[in-house]
mmCIF file of C-alpha atoms in Angstrom:
data_model
loop_
_atom_site.group_PDB
_atom_site.id
_atom_site.type_symbol
_atom_site.label_atom_id
_atom_site.label_comp_id
_atom_site.label_asym_id
_atom_site.label_seq_id
_atom_site.Cartn_x
_atom_site.Cartn_y
_atom_site.Cartn_z
ATOM 1 C CA MET A 1 0.000 0.000 0.000
ATOM 2 C CA SER A 2 1.567 3.308 -1.036
ATOM 3 C CA GLU A 3 1.634 6.340 1.208
ATOM 4 C CA ALA A 4 -0.576 9.253 0.183
ATOM 5 C CA PHE A 5 0.711 12.766 -0.372
ATOM 6 C CA SER A 6 1.521 14.146 3.090
ATOM 7 C CA THR A 7 1.246 17.624 4.554
ATOM 8 C CA GLY A 8 5.032 17.901 4.853
ATOM 9 C CA GLN A 9 5.496 17.023 1.187
ATOM 10 C CA ALA A 10 2.823 19.550 0.193
ATOM 11 C CA LYS A 11 4.581 22.331 2.103
ATOM 12 C CA THR A 12 7.838 21.526 0.335
ATOM 13 C CA VAL A 13 6.104 21.459 -3.042
ATOM 14 C CA GLY A 14 4.444 24.788 -2.186
ATOM 15 C CA ILE A 15 7.799 26.477 -1.617
ATOM 16 C CA PHE A 16 9.164 24.917 -4.822
ATOM 17 C CA VAL A 17 6.143 26.134 -6.808
ATOM 18 C CA ILE A 18 6.554 29.673 -5.465
ATOM 19 C CA VAL A 19 10.252 29.683 -6.421
ATOM 20 C CA VAL A 20 9.402 28.422 -9.922
ATOM 21 C CA ILE A 21 6.711 31.106 -10.307
ATOM 22 C CA VAL A 22 9.128 33.843 -9.268
ATOM 23 C CA LEU A 23 11.864 32.553 -11.604
ATOM 24 C CA ALA A 24 9.373 32.322 -14.476
ATOM 25 C CA GLY A 25 8.288 35.890 -13.738
ATOM 26 C CA VAL A 26 11.882 37.104 -13.829
ATOM 27 C CA LEU A 27 12.493 35.316 -17.134
ATOM 28 C CA PHE A 28 9.298 36.700 -18.655
ATOM 29 C CA SER A 29 10.244 40.208 -17.536
ATOM 30 C CA PHE A 30 13.281 39.935 -19.823
ATOM 31 C CA VAL A 31 11.042 38.862 -22.716
ATOM 32 C CA PHE A 32 8.595 41.728 -22.310
ATOM 33 C CA GLN A 33 10.325 45.029 -22.942
ATOM 34 C CA LYS A 34 7.358 47.335 -22.414
ATOM 35 C CA LEU A 35 6.442 48.438 -18.929
ATOM 36 C CA THR A 36 2.821 47.309 -19.276
ATOM 37 C CA GLY A 37 3.910 43.767 -20.167
ATOM 38 C CA ARG A 38 6.229 43.671 -17.185
ATOM 39 C CA LEU A 39 3.494 44.988 -14.890
ATOM 40 C CA ILE A 40 1.073 42.323 -16.124
ATOM 41 C CA VAL A 41 3.695 39.605 -15.549
ATOM 42 C CA ALA A 42 4.425 41.011 -12.086
ATOM 43 C CA ALA A 43 0.718 41.024 -11.198
ATOM 44 C CA ILE A 44 0.314 37.421 -12.353
ATOM 45 C CA VAL A 45 3.407 36.297 -10.447
ATOM 46 C CA VAL A 46 2.296 38.040 -7.258
ATOM 47 C CA GLY A 47 -1.246 36.679 -7.604
ATOM 48 C CA LEU A 48 -0.068 33.094 -8.160
ATOM 49 C CA GLY A 49 2.454 33.413 -5.339
ATOM 50 C CA ILE A 50 -0.218 34.612 -2.913
ATOM 51 C CA PHE A 51 -2.593 31.841 -4.015
ATOM 52 C CA VAL A 52 0.000 29.102 -3.499
ATOM 53 C CA TRP A 53 1.154 30.616 -0.189
ATOM 54 C CA THR A 54 -2.406 30.721 1.205
ATOM 55 C CA GLN A 55 -2.942 27.111 0.100
ATOM 56 C CA ARG A 56 0.325 26.140 1.796
ATOM 57 C CA ASP A 57 -0.457 28.173 4.915
ATOM 58 C CA ALA A 58 -3.859 26.492 5.366
ATOM 59 C CA ILE A 59 -2.375 22.980 5.411
ATOM 60 C CA ASP A 60 -1.630 22.842 9.158
ATOM 61 C CA HIS A 61 -4.977 24.339 10.118
ATOM 62 C CA ASP A 62 -6.934 21.959 7.899
ATOM 63 C CA ALA A 63 -4.827 18.937 8.906
ATOM 64 C CA LYS A 64 -5.991 19.388 12.501
ATOM 65 C CA LYS A 65 -9.552 19.000 11.186
ATOM 66 C CA CYS A 66 -8.490 15.938 9.131
ATOM 67 C CA ASP A 67 -9.423 17.764 5.929
ATOM 68 C CA ALA A 68 -6.123 19.053 4.532
ATOM 69 C CA LYS A 69 -5.923 19.758 0.806
ATOM 70 C CA PHE A 70 -3.270 21.395 -1.333
ATOM 71 C CA LEU A 71 -4.411 22.626 -4.732
ATOM 72 C CA GLY A 72 -7.337 20.202 -4.526
ATOM 73 C CA ILE A 73 -5.245 17.150 -3.576
ATOM 74 C CA HIS A 74 -6.246 15.437 -0.327
ATOM 75 C CA LEU A 75 -3.319 15.163 2.117
ATOM 76 C CA THR A 76 -2.521 12.830 4.973
ATOM 77 C CA PRO A 77 -0.984 14.407 8.079
ATOM 78 C CA SER A 78 2.796 14.085 8.452
ATOM 79 C CA ASN A 79 2.468 14.140 12.244
ATOM 80 C CA LYS A 80 2.043 10.525 13.417
ATOM 81 C CA GLN A 81 -0.277 11.385 16.307
ATOM 82 C CA LEU A 82 -2.488 13.527 14.104
ATOM 83 C CA LYS A 83 -2.473 10.821 11.424
ATOM 84 C CA GLN A 84 -3.651 8.218 13.957
ATOM 85 C CA HIS A 85 -6.342 10.613 15.181
ATOM 86 C CA CYS A 86 -7.623 11.115 11.632
ATOM 87 C CA GLN A 87 -7.603 7.372 10.973
ATOM 88 C CA GLN A 88 -9.678 6.803 14.145
ATOM 89 C CA ILE A 89 -12.179 9.413 13.002
ATOM 90 C CA ALA A 90 -12.387 7.815 9.545
ATOM 91 C CA ASN A 91 -13.009 4.371 11.031
ATOM 92 C CA ARG A 92 -15.993 5.482 13.103
#
């Protein structure tokens, strides 16, 4: 039986996604020479960064309620005690 995507893995992926978004934004800013293009890219990068950060930030809070999701993917708690608690709730 394979282990599901855990909260710890999701947090790591969240940081990686934010870094990739920022790097993509920097690269696109070199492609777009006009200020309006750069501003649009900056707005998209900031918006995506905030979205991913809020998803990542909500993981711990939602894991305590045994309902953690990251970008729509259901997560299992990394904390062993919390994982056991959620399994007990699911078995009721």
